Coordinates of C-alpha atoms and ligand atoms in Angstrom, one line a residue:
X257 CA -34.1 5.6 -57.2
X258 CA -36.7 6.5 -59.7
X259 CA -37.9 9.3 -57.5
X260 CA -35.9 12.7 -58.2
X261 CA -33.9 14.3 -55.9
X262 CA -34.0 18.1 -55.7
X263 CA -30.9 19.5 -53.7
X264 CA -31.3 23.4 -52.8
X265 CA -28.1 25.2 -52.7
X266 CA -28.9 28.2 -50.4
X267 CA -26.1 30.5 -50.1
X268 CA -22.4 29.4 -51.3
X269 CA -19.9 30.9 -51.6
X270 CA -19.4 32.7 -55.3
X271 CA -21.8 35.2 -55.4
X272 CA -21.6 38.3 -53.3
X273 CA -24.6 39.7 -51.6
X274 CA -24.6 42.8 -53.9
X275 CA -25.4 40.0 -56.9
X276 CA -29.2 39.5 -55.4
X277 CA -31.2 41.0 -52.5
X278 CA -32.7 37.3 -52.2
X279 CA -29.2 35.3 -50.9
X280 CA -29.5 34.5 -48.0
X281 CA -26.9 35.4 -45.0
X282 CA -28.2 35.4 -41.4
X283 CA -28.2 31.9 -39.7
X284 CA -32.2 33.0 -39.9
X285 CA -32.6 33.7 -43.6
X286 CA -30.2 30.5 -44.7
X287 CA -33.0 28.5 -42.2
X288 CA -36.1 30.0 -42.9
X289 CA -34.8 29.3 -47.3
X290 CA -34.8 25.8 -46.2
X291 CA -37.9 25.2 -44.3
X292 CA -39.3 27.1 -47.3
X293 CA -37.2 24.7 -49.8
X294 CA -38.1 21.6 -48.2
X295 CA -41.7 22.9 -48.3
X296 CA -41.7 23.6 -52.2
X297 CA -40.2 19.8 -52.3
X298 CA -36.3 19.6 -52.1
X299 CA -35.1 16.8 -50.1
X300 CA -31.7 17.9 -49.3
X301 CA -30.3 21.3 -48.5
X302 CA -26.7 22.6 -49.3
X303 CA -25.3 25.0 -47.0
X304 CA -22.5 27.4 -46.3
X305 CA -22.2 30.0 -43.5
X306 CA -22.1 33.8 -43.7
X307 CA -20.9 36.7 -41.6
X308 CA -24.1 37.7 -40.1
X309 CA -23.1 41.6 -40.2
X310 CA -21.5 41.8 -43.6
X311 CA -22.6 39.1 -45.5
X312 CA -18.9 37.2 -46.3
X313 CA -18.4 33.3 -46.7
X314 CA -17.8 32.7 -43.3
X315 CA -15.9 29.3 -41.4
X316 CA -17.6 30.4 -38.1
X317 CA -18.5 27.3 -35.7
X318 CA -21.2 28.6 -33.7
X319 CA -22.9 30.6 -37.0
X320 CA -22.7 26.9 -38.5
X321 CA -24.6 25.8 -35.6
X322 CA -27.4 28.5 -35.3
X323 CA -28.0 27.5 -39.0
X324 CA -28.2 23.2 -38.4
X325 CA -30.2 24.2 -34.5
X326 CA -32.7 25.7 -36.5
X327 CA -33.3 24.0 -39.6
X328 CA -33.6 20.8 -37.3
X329 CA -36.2 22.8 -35.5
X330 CA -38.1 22.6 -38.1
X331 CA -37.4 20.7 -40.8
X332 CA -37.2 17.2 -41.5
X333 CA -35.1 17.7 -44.4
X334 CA -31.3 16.2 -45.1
X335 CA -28.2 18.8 -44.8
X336 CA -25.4 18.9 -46.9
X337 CA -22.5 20.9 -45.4
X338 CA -19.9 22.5 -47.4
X339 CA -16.4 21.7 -47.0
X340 CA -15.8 23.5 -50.0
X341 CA -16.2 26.5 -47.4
X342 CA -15.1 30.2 -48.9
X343 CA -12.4 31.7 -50.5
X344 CA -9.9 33.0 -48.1
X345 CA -10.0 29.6 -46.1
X346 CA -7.5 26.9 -45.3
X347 CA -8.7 23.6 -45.7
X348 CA -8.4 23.3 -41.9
X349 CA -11.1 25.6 -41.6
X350 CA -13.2 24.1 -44.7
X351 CA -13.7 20.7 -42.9
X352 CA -14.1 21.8 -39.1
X353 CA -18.1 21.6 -39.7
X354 CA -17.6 17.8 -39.8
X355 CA -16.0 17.1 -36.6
X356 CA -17.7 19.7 -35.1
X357 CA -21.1 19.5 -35.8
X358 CA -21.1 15.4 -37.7
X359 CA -23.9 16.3 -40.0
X360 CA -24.9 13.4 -42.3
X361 CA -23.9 14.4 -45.5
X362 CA -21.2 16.6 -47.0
X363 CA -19.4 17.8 -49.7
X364 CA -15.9 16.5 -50.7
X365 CA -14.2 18.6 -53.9
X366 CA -12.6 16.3 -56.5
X367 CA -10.3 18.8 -57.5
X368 CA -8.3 21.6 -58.1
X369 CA -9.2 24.7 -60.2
X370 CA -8.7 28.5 -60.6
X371 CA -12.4 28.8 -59.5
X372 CA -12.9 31.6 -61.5
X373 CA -15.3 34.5 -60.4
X374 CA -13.9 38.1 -61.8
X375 CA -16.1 38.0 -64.5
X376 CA -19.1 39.0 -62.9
X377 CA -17.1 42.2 -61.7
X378 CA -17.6 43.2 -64.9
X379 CA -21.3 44.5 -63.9
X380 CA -20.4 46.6 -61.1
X381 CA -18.9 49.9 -60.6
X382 CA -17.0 50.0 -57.2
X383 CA -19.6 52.6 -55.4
X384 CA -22.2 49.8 -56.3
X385 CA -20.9 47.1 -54.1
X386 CA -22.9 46.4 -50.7
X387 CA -20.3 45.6 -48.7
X388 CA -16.3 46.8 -48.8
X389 CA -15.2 43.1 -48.9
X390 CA -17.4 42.4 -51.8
X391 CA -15.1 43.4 -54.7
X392 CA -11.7 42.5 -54.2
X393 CA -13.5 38.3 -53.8
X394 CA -14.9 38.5 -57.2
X395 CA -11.3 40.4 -59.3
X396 CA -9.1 37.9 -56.9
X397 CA -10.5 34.8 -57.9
X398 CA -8.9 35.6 -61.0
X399 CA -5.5 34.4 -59.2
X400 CA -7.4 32.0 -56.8
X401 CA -6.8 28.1 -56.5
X402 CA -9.6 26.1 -55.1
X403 CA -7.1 23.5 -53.7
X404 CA -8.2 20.6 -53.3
X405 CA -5.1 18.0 -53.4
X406 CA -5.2 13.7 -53.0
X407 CA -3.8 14.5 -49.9
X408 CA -6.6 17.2 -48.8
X409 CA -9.0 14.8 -50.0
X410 CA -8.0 11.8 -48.2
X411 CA -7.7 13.7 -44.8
X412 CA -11.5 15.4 -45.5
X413 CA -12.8 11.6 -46.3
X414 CA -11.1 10.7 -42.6
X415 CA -13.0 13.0 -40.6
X416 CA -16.1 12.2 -42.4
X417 CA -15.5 8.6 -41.3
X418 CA -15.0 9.4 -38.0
X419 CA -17.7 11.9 -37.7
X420 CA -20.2 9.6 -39.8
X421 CA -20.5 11.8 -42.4
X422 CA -21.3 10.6 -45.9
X423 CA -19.5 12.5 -48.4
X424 CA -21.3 14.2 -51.5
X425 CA -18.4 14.6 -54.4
X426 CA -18.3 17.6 -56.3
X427 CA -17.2 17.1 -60.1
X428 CA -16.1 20.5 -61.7
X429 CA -13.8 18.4 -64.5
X430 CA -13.4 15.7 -66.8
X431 CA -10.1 15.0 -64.8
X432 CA -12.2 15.0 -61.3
X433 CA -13.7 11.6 -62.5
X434 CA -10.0 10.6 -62.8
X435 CA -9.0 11.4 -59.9
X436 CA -12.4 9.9 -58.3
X437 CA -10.7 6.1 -60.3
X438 CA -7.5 6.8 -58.7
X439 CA -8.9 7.6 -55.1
X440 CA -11.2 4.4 -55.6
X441 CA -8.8 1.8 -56.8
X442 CA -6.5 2.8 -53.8
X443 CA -9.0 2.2 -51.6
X444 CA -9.3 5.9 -50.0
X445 CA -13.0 6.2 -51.6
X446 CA -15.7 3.3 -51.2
X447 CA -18.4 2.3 -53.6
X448 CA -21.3 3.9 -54.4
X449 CA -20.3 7.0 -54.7
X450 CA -23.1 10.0 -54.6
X451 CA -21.8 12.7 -57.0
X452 CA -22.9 15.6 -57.9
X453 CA -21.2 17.1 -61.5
X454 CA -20.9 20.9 -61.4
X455 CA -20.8 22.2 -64.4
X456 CA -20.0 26.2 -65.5
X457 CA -17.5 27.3 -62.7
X458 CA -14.6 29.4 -65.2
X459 CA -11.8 27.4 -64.4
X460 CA -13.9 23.7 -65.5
X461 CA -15.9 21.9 -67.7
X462 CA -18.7 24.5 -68.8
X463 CA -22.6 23.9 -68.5
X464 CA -23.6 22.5 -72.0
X465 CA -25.9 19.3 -72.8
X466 CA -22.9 18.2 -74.7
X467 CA -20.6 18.7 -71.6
X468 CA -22.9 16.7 -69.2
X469 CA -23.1 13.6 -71.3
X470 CA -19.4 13.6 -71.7
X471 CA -19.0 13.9 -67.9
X472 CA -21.4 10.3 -67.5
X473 CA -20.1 8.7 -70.1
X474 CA -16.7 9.4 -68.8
X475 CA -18.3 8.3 -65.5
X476 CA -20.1 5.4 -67.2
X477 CA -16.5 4.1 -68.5
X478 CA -13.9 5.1 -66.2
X479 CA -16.1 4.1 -62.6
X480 CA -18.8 1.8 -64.1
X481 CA -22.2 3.0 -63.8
X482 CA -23.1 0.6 -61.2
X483 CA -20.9 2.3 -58.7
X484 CA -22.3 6.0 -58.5
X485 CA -25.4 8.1 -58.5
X486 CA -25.6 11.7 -59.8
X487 CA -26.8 15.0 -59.6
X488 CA -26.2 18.0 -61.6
X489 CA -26.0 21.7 -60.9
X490 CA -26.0 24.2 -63.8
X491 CA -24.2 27.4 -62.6
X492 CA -26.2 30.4 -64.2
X493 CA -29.8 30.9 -65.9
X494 CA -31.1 29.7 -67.9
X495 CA -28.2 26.4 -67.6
X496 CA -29.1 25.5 -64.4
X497 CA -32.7 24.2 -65.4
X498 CA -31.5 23.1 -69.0
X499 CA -29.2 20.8 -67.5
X500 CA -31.3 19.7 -64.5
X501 CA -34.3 19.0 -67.2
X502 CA -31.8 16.7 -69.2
X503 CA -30.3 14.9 -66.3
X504 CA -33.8 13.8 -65.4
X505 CA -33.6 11.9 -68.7
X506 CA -30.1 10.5 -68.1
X507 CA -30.9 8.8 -64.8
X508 CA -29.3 12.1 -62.8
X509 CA -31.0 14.1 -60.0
X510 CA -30.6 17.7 -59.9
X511 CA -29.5 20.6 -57.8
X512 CA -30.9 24.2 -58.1
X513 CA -30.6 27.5 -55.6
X514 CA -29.1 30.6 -55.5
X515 CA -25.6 29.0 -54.3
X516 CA -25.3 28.7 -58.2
X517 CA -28.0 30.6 -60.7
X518 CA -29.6 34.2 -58.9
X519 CA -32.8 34.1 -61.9
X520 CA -35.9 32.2 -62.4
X521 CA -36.6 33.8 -65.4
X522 CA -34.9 35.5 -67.4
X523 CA -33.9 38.8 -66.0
X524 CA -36.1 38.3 -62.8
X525 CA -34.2 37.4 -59.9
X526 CA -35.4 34.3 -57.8
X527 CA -35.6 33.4 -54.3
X528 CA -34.5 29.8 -53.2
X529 CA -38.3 28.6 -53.1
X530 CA -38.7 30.1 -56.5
X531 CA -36.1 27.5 -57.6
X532 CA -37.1 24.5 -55.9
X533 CA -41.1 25.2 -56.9
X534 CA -39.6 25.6 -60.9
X535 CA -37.6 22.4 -60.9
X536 CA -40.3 20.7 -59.0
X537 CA -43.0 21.8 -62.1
X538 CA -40.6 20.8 -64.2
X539 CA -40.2 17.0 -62.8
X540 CA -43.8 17.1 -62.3
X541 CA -44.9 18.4 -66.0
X542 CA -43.0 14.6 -67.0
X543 CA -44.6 12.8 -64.2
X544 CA -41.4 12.3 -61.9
X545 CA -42.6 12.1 -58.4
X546 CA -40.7 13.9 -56.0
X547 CA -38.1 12.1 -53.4
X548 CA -38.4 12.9 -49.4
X549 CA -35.6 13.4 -47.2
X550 CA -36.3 9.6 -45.7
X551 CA -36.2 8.4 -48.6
X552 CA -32.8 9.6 -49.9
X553 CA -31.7 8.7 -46.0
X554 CA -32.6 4.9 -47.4
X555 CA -31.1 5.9 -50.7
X556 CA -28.0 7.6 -49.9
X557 CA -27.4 5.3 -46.8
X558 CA -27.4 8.3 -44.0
X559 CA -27.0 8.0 -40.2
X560 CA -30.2 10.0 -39.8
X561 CA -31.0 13.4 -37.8
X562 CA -31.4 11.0 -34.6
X563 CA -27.2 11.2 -34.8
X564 CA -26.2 14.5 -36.1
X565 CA -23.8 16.6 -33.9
X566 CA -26.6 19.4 -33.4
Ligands
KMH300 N1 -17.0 27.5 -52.3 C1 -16.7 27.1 -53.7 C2 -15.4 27.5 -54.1 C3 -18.7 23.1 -51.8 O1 -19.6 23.6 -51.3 O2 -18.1 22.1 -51.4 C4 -17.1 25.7 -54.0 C5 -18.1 25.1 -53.2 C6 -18.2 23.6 -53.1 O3 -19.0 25.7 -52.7
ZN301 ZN1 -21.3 24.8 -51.9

């Protein structure tokens, strides 16, 4: 695929609302940020569900579905559900989306790690928090364990099969290629793979140039370069475009959005469309043309919106 894929990551699930007015949370916002996305030229949209009323990651079914009715409403563009979900979730409740709702594409996590948030408490007094949730998520993470087990893994990868779900990996760690190896040479994972490296979560492999070419060369050597394609998300500003700029160079695609960097500049906080319309004037200032959501269908081997669950 010479063309570049640009993923929007609209919401997630590690930042709190107080962290940026922009984040979206109603099934409308988290929408109306991807219409506006796909407009300023992503092709594929990452989502997560909030509470509606207070703003927290949420595993909700029908909030799920109020976001996918209406993106497809209106939008052509590919959606990439989280199974990654929120923090106080089981993994029962991470993967439901799939069997539920069968959209085309997925996440599947690679790994575990103390996904590591409490940090950016650091910034806030406790009278400054929006919500009364808000705090405790960011100082607990200190102690928290994105789990994310062979076991885990394997059963996610089943009811993407059965749902027709492509998976999307997520890479936080050197050791998450490793694990990708082991999972392919027992069969549970099927070449290509579509991968996305995250790099800058406290807890994994942190967001330097010198960090993302030792996760592809690791790729390059461990699953042969023939058998994946890659993106690369950046978490914070200004990493996330450093590291998108550079993967354009290394054959990798790039995701940006406020699921991982709240600025579009420095000290000025961004919208999603903000994002996508930087990264695209990036690509465009080196003459990379921009891929559409039908053409990462072709290139990513999708089912199409014809056979989503929504
Ligand atoms: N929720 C975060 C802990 C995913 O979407 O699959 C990780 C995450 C990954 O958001
Ligand atoms: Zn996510």
């Amino acid at each position: 695929m010479d063309k570049l894929i640009i993923t929007a990551a609209l919401t997630g699930a590690a930042t709190v609302p107080t962290q940026s007015k922009f984040i979206p949370i109603t099934p409308q916002e988290i929408a109306a940020d991807a219409v506006a996305c796909a407009e300023a030229g992503a092709a594929v949209v990452h989502i997560h569900a909030r509470n509606p009323e207070n703003g927290m990651p949420s595993g909700d079914m029908a909030v799920f579905g109020e976001i996918l009715q209406r993106i497809k409403a209106e939008s052509n563009v590919v959606v990439c559900t989280t199974t990654g979900g929120g923090f106080s979730m089981t993994p029962e409740q991470r993967v439901r989306v799939v069997p539920t709702w069968k959209p085309e594409l997925a996440t599947c996590n690679m790994g575990s790690i103390n996904f590591g948030l409490y940090q950016a408490a650091r910034h806030y007094q406790s009278t400054d928090y929006r919500f009364d949730w808000e705090e405790a998520y960011l100082k607990d993470s200190e102690n928290y364990i994105f789990a994310n087990t062979f076991k885990g893994i394997r059963t996610y990868l089943e009811f993407m099969k059965a749902a027709g779900t492509r998976p999307e990996f997520e890479l936080y760690d050197v050791g998450h290629i490793y694990n990708m190896a082991h999972l392919i040479e027992t069969g549970v994972i099927a070449t290509p793979i579509w991968m996305q490296f995250v790099l800058g979560v406290l807890g994994g492999i942190q967001a330097t140039v010198a960090d993302l070419v030792t996760m592809v060369t690791t790729a390059d050597r461990v699953i042969g370069r023939e058998n994946y394609n890659w993106s690369v998300i950046g978490v914070g500003y200004p990493k996330e475009f450093e590291l998108a700029t550079t993967a354009m160079f290394m054959g990798g695609h790039v995701r940006v959005g406020l699921e991982d960097n709240l600025l579009v500049k420095r000290r000025t906080p961004a919208t999603n469309r903000q994002l996508v319309e930087r990264m695209r004037r990036i690509a465009e200032e080196f003459e990379r043309d921009i891929a559409t959501p039908d053409e990462v269908r072709q290139f990513l081997n999708l089912k199409g919106l014809a056979n989503v669950g929504y």
